[in-house]
CSV table of C-alpha atoms and ligand atoms in Angstrom, one decimal:
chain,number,residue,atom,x,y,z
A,102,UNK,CA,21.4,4.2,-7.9
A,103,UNK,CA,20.9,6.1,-4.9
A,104,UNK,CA,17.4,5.8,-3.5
A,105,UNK,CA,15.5,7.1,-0.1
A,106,UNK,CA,12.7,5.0,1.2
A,107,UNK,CA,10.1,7.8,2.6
A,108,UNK,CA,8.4,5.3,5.0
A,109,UNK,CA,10.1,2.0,5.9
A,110,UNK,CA,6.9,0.1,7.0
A,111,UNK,CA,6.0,-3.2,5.7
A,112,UNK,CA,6.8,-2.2,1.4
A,113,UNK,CA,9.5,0.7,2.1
A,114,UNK,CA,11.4,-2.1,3.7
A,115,UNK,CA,10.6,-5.0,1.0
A,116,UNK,CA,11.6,-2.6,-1.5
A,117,UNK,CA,14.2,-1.5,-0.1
A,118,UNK,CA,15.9,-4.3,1.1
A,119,UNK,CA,15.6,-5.9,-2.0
A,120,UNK,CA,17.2,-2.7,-4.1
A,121,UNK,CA,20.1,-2.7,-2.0
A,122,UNK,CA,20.8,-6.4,-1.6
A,123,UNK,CA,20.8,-5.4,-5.6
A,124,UNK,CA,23.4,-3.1,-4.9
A,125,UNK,CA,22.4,0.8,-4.7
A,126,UNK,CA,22.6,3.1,-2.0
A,127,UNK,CA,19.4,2.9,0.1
A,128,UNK,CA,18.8,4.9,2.7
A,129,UNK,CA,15.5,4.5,4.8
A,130,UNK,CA,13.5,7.7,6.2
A,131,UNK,CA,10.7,6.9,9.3
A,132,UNK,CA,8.8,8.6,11.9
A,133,UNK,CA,7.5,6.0,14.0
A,134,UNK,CA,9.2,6.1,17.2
A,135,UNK,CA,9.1,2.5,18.3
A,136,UNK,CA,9.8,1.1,14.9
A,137,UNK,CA,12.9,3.8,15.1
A,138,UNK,CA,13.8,2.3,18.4
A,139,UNK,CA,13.5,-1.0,18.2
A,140,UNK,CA,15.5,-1.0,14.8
A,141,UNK,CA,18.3,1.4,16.3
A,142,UNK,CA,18.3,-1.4,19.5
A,143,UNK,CA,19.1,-4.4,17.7
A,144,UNK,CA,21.3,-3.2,14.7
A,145,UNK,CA,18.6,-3.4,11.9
A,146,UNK,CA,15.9,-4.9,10.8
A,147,UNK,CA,14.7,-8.6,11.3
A,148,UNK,CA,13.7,-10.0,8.0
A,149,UNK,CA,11.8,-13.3,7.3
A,150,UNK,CA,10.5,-14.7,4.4
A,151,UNK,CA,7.1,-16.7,4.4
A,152,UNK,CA,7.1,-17.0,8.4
A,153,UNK,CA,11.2,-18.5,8.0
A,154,UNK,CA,14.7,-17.8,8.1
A,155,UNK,CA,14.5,-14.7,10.5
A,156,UNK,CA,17.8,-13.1,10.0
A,157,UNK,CA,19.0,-9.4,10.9
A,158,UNK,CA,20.0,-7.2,8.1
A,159,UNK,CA,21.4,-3.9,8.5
A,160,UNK,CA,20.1,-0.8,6.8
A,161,UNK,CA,20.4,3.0,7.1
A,162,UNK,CA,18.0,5.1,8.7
A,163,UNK,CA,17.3,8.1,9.5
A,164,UNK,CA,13.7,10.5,10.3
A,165,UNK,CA,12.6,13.1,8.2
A,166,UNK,CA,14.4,16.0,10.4
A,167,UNK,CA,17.8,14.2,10.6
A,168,UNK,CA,17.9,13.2,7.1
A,169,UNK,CA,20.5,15.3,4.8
A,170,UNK,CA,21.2,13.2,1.3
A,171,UNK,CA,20.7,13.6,-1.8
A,172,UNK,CA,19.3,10.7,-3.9
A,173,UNK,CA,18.2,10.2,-7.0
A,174,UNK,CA,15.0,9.0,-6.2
A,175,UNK,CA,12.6,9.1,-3.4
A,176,UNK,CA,10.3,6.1,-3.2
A,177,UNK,CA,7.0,6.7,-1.3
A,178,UNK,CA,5.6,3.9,0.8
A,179,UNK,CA,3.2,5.1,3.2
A,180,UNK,CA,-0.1,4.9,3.5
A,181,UNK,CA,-2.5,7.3,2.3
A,182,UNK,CA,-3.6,9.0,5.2
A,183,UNK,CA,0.4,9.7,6.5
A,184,UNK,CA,1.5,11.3,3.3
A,185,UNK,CA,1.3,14.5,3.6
A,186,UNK,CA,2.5,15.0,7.5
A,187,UNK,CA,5.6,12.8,5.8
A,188,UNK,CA,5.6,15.3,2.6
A,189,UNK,CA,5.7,18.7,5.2
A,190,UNK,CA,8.1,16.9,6.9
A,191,UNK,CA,10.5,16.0,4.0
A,192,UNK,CA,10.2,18.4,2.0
A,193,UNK,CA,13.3,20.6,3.0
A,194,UNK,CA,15.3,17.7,1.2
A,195,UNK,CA,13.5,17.4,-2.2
A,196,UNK,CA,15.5,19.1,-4.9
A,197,UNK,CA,14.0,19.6,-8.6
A,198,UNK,CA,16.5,17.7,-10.1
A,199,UNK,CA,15.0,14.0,-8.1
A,200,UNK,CA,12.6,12.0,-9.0
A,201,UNK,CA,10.0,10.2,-7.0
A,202,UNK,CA,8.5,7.0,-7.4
A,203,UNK,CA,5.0,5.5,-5.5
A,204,UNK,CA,3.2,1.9,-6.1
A,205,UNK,CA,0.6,2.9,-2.9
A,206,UNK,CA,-2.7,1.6,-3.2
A,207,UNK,CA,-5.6,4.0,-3.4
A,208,UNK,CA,-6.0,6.8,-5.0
A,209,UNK,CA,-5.0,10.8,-4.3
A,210,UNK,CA,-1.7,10.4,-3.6
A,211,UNK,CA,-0.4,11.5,-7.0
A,212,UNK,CA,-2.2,14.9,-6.8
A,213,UNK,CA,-0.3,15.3,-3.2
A,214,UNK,CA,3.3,14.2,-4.7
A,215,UNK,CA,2.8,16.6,-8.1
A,216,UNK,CA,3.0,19.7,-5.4
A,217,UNK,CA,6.8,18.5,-4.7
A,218,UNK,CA,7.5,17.0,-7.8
A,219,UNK,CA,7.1,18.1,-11.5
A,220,UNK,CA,4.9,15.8,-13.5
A,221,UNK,CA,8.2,14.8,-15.7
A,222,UNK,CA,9.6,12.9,-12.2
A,223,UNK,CA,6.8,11.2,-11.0
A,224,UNK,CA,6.4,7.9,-11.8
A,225,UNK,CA,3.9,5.7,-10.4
A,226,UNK,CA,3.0,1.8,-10.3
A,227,UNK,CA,0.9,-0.8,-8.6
A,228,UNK,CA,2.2,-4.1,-6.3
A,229,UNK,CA,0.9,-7.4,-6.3
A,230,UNK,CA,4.0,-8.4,-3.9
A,231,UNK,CA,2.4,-9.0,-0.1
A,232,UNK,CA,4.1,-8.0,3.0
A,233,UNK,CA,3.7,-8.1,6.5
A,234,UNK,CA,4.9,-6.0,9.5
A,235,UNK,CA,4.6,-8.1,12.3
A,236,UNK,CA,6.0,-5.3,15.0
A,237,UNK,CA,8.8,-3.2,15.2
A,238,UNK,CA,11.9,-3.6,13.7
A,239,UNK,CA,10.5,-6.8,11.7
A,240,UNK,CA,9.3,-7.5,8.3
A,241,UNK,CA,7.7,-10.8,6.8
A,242,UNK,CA,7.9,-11.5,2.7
A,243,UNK,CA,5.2,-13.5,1.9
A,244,UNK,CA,5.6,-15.1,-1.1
A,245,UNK,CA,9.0,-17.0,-2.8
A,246,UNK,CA,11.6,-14.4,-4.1
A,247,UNK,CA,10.3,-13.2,-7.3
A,248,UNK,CA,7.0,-14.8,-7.1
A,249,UNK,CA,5.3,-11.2,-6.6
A,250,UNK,CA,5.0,-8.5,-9.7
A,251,UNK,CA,4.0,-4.7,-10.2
A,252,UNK,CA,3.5,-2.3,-13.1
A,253,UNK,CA,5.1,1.2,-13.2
A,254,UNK,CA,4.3,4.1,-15.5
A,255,UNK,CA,5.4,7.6,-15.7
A,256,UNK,CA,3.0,9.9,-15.2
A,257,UNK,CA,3.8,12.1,-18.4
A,258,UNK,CA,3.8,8.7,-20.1
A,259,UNK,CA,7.2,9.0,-21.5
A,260,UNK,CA,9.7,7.0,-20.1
A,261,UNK,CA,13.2,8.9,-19.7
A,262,UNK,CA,16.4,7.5,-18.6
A,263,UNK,CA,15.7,7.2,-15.1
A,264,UNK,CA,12.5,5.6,-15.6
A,265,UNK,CA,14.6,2.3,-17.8
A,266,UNK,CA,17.4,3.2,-14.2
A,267,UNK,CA,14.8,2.3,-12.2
A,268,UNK,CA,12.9,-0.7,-14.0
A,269,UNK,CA,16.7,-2.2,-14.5
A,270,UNK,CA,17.4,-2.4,-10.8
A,271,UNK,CA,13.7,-3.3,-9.9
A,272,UNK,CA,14.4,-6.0,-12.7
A,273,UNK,CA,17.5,-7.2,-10.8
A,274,UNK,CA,15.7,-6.9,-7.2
A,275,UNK,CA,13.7,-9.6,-8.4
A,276,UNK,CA,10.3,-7.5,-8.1
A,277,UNK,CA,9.2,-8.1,-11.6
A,278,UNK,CA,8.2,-5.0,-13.4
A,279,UNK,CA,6.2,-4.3,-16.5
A,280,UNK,CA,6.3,-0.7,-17.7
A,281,UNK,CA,3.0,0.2,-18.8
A,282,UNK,CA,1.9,3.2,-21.3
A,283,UNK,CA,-1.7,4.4,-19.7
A,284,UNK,CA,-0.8,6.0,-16.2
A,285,UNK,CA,-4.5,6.4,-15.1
A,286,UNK,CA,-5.6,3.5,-16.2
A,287,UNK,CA,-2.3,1.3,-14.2
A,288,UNK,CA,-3.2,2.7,-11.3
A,289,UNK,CA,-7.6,2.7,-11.5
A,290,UNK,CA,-7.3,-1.2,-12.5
A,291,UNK,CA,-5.4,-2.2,-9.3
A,292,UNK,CA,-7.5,0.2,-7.3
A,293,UNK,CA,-10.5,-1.2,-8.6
A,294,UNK,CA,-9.0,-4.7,-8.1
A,295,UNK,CA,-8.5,-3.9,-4.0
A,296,UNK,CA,-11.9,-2.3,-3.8
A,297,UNK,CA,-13.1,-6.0,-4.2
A,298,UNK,CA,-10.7,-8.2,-2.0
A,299,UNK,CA,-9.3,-5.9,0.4
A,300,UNK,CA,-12.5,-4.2,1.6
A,301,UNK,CA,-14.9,-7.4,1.9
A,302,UNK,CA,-11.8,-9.6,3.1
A,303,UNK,CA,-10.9,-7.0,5.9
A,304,UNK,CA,-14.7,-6.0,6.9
A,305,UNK,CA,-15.3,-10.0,7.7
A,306,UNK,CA,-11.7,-10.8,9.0
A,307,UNK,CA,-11.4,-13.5,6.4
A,308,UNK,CA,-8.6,-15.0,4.4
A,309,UNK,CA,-8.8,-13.9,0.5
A,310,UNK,CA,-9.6,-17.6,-0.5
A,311,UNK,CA,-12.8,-18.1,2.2
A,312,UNK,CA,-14.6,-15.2,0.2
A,313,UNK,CA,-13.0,-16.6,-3.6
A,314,UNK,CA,-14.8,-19.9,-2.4
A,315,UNK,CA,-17.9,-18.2,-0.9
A,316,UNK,CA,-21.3,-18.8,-4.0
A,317,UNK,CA,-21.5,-15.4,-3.7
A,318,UNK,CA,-18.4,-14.0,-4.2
A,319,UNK,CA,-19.1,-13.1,-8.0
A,320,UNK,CA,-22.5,-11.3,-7.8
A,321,UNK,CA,-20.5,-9.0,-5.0
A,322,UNK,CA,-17.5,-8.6,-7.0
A,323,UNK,CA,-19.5,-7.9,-10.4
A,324,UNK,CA,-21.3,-5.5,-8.8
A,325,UNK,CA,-18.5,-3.5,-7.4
A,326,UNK,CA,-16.5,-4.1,-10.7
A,327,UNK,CA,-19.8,-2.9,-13.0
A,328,UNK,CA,-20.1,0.0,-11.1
A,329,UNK,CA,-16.1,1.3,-11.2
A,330,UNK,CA,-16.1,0.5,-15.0
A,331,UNK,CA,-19.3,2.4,-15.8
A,332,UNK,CA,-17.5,5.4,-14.0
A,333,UNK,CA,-13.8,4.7,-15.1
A,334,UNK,CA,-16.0,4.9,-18.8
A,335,UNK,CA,-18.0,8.2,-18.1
A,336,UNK,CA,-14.4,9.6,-16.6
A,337,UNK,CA,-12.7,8.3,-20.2
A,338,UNK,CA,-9.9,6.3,-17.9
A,339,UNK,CA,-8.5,3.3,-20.1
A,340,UNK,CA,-8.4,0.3,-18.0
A,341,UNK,CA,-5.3,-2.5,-18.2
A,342,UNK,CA,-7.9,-5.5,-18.5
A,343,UNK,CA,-11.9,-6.1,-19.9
A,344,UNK,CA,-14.4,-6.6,-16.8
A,345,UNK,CA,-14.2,-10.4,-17.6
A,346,UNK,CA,-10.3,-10.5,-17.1
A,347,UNK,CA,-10.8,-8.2,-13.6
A,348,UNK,CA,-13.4,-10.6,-12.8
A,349,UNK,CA,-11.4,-13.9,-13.5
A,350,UNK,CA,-8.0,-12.1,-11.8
A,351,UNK,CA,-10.2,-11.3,-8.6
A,352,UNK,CA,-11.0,-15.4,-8.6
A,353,UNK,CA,-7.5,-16.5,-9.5
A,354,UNK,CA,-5.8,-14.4,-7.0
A,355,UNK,CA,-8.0,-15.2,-4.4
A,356,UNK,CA,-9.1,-19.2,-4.9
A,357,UNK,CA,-5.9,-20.4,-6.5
A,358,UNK,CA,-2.8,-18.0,-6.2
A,359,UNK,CA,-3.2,-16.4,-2.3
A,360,UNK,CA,-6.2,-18.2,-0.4
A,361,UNK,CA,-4.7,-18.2,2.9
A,362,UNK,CA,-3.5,-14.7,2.7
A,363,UNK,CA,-5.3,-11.7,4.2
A,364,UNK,CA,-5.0,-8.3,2.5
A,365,UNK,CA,-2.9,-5.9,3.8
A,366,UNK,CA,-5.6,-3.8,4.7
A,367,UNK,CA,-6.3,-6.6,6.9
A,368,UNK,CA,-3.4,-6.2,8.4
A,369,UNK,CA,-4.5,-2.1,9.6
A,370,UNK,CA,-7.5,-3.4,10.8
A,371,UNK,CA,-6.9,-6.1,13.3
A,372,UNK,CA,-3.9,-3.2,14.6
A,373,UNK,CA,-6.6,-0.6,15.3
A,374,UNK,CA,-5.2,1.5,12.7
A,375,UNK,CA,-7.5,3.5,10.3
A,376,UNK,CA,-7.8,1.8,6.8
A,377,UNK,CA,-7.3,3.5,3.4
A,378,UNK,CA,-11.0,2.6,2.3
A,379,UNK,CA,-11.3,5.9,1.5
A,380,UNK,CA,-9.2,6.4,-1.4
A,381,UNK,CA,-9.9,2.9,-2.7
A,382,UNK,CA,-14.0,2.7,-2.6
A,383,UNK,CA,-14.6,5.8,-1.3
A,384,UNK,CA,-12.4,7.5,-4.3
A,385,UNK,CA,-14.3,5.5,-6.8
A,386,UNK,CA,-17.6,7.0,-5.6
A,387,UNK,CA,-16.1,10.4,-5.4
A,388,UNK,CA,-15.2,9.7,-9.1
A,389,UNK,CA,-18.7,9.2,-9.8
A,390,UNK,CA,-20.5,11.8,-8.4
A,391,UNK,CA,-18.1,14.1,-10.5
A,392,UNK,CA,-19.3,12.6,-13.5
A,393,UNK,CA,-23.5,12.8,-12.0
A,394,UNK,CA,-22.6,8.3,-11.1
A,395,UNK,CA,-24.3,7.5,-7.7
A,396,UNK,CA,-21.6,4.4,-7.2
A,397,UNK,CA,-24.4,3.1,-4.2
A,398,UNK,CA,-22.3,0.2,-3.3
A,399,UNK,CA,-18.9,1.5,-3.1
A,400,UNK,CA,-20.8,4.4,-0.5
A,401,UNK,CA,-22.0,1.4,1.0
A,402,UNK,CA,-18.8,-0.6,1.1
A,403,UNK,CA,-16.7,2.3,2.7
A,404,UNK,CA,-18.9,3.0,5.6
A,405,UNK,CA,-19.5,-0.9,6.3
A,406,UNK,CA,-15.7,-0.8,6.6
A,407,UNK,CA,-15.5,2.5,8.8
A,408,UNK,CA,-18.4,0.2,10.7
A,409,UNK,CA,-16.0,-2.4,11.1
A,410,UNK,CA,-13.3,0.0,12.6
A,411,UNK,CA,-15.9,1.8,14.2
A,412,UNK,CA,-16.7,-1.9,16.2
A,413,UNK,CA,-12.9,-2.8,17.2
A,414,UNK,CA,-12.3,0.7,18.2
A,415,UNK,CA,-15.2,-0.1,21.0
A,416,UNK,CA,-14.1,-3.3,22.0
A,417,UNK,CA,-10.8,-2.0,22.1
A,418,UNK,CA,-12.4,0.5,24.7
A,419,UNK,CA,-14.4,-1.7,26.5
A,420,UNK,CA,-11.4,-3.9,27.1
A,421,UNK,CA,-9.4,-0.7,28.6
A,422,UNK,CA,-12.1,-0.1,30.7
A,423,UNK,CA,-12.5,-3.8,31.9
A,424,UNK,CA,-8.3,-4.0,32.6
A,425,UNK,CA,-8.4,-0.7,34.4
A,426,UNK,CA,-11.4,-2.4,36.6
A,427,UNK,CA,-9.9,-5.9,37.4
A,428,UNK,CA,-6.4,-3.8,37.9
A,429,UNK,CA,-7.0,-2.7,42.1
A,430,UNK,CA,-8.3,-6.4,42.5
A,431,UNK,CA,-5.3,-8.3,41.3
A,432,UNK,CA,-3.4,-6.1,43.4
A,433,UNK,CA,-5.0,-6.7,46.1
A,434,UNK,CA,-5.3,-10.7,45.8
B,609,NAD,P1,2.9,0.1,6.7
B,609,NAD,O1,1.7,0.5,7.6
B,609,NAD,O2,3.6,-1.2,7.0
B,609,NAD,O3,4.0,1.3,6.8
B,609,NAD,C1,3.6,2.6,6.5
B,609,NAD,C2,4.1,3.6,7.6
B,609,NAD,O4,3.4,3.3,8.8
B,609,NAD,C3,5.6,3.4,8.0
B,609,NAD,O5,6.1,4.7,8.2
B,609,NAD,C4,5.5,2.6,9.2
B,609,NAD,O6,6.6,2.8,10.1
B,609,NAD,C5,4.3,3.1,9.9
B,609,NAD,N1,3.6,2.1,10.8
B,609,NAD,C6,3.5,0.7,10.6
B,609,NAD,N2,2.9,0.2,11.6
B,609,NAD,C7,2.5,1.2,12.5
B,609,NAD,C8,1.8,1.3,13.7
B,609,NAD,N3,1.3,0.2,14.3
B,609,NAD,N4,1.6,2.5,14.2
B,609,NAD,C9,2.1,3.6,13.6
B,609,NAD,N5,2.8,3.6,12.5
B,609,NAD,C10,3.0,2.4,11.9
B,609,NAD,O7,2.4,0.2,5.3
B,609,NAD,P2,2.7,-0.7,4.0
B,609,NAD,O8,2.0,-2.0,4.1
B,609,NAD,O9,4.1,-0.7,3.7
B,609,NAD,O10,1.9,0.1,2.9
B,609,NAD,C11,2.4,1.2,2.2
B,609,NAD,C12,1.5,1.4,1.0
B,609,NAD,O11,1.7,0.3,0.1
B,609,NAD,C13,0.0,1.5,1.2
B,609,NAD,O12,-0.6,2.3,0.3
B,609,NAD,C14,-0.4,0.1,1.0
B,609,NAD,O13,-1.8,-0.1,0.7
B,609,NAD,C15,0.4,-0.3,-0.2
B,609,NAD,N6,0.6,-1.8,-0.4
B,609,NAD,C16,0.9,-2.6,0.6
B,609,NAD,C17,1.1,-4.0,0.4
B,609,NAD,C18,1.4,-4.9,1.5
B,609,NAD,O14,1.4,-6.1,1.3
B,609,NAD,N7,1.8,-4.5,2.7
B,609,NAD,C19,1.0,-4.4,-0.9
B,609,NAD,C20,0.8,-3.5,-2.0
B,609,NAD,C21,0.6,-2.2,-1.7
């Protein structure tokens, strides 16, 4: 198949990588200079697996303006807040006959893509595969090949032909895939499943299985989960698995199957970038006040996270300011 990655950050590239070492056509669309650069510089991208075996592998890539393909399918990996500058930008390419396919986290995307895309080629999905952009022009796998695993579901809830393309080469990439029949409900479990571990693991810089082993780990996460079921409920959303199951995956994933991992939000916070709290807790809440549900800790939960950027973005300051003052002295030593 042919297939253009619309953001080749830390999951455009796994993805990507991993469909055309499966042999399609991949071609990867970007718009962040130094990644561009850096990438262009050394021949391709520098791939690793689990920290190891840092090899080069080529790829094709191009921005959105100097991009002039035609693919079957355009898969969207960037985060929430850069879609639609990306979608404005790309959009002189999409033709009505492609499809696109998304396994973001958050929520609001979809609405965003359905503007570009008719309902019958949008196909969405969620990723419990973890990867790492240390800088640019290298990407980090975490996890043994195939260890990792995602659900995808049309959003009509029909799969066509290239829906079983697309599950077939994400079968023989290795990235496990389980086509699922409730589109809402796919993506509201995994986005109720981040607005545990990602938002409390990122706000205290800790590693997923310091807050699994924490004694109070399940009155937090029970409290966040009873709140998104009692909306999800009131909104008629069909969720994947029973509060119990969410609540024994949270402790799973976090005590037994990644403890020394951090989140990838994690990851946008210790870089100074914005997180996507927003359209993980702060979508839940949004959820409930449309259906009269004060979700009072999810509110709480986003702005302790905004706090939280709100706190680096100071001492990021405060360190400018301090550089900029010890700068005439050193020169002058
Ligand atoms: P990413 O930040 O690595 O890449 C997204 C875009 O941001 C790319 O265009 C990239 O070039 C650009 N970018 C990366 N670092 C930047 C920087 N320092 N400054 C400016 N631009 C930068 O994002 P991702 O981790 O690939 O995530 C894409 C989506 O997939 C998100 O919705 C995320 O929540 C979700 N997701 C991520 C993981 C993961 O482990 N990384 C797992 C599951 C789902």
């Amino acid at each position: 198949m042919k297939f253009a990655m619309i953001g080749a950050g830390a999951m455009g590239l796994r993805y990507g990588i991993l469909l055309q070492e499966a042999g399609n056509d991949v071609t990867f669309i970007d718009t962040w200079q130094p990644h561009i650069d850096k990438i262009r510089e050394q021949g391709g991208v520098y791939v690793m697996r689990d920290h190891k075996d840092r090899h080069l592998t080529k790829i094709k890539l191009e921005t959105p303006e100097t991009f002039d393909g035609h693919p079957d399918m355009f898969i969207f990996f960037t985060k929430q807040m850069q879609l639609q500058d990306y979608l404005d930008r790309c959009s002189h390419f999409f033709h009505e006959d492609q499809y696109a396919f998304t396994a973001m986290n958050g929520m609001g995307h979809i609405e965003k893509l359905q503007k570009y895309f008719a309902d019958d080629k949008i196909i969405g999905g969620t990723a419990l595969i973890a990867t790492v952009l240390p800088g640019p022009g290298e990407v980090d796998f975490m996890g043994k090949r195939g260890a990792g695993k995602m659900n995808m579901c049309p959003l009509n809830e029909k799969p066509d032909a290239m829906c079983q393309a697309l599950f077939d080469e994400l079968q023989k990439a290795k990235m496990n895939p389980t086509l699922t029949d409730d589109f809402t409900g796919t993506l509201m479990t995994k986005v109720i499943f981040n607005s545990v571990i990602n938002t409390i693991c990122t706000m205290f810089e800790l590693p997923m299985g310091e807050f699994g082993n924490f004694k109070g780990a399940y009155q937090m996460g029970r409290q966040l989960i009873d709140e998104a079921y009692d909306i999800c409920a009131r909104a008629d959303i069909k969720l994947v698995s029973s509060r119990d199951e969410e609540m024994a995956a949270l402790d799973h994933n976090t005590r037994i199957d990644m403890p020394l991992h951090y989140p990838s939000m994690y990851q946008d916070m210790i870089k100074d970038r914005p997180t996507e709290v927003d359209y993980i807790n702060g979508y839940i809440a949004e959820l409930g006040r449309k259906y009269h549900y004060e979700a009072s800790t999810h509110l709480f939960v986003t702005q302790a996270v905004h706090l939280a950027e709100f706190h680096r973005q100071n001492l990021a300051k405060q360190r400018a300011i301090k550089a900029k003052q010890e700068a005439p002295a050193a020169q002058t030593a």
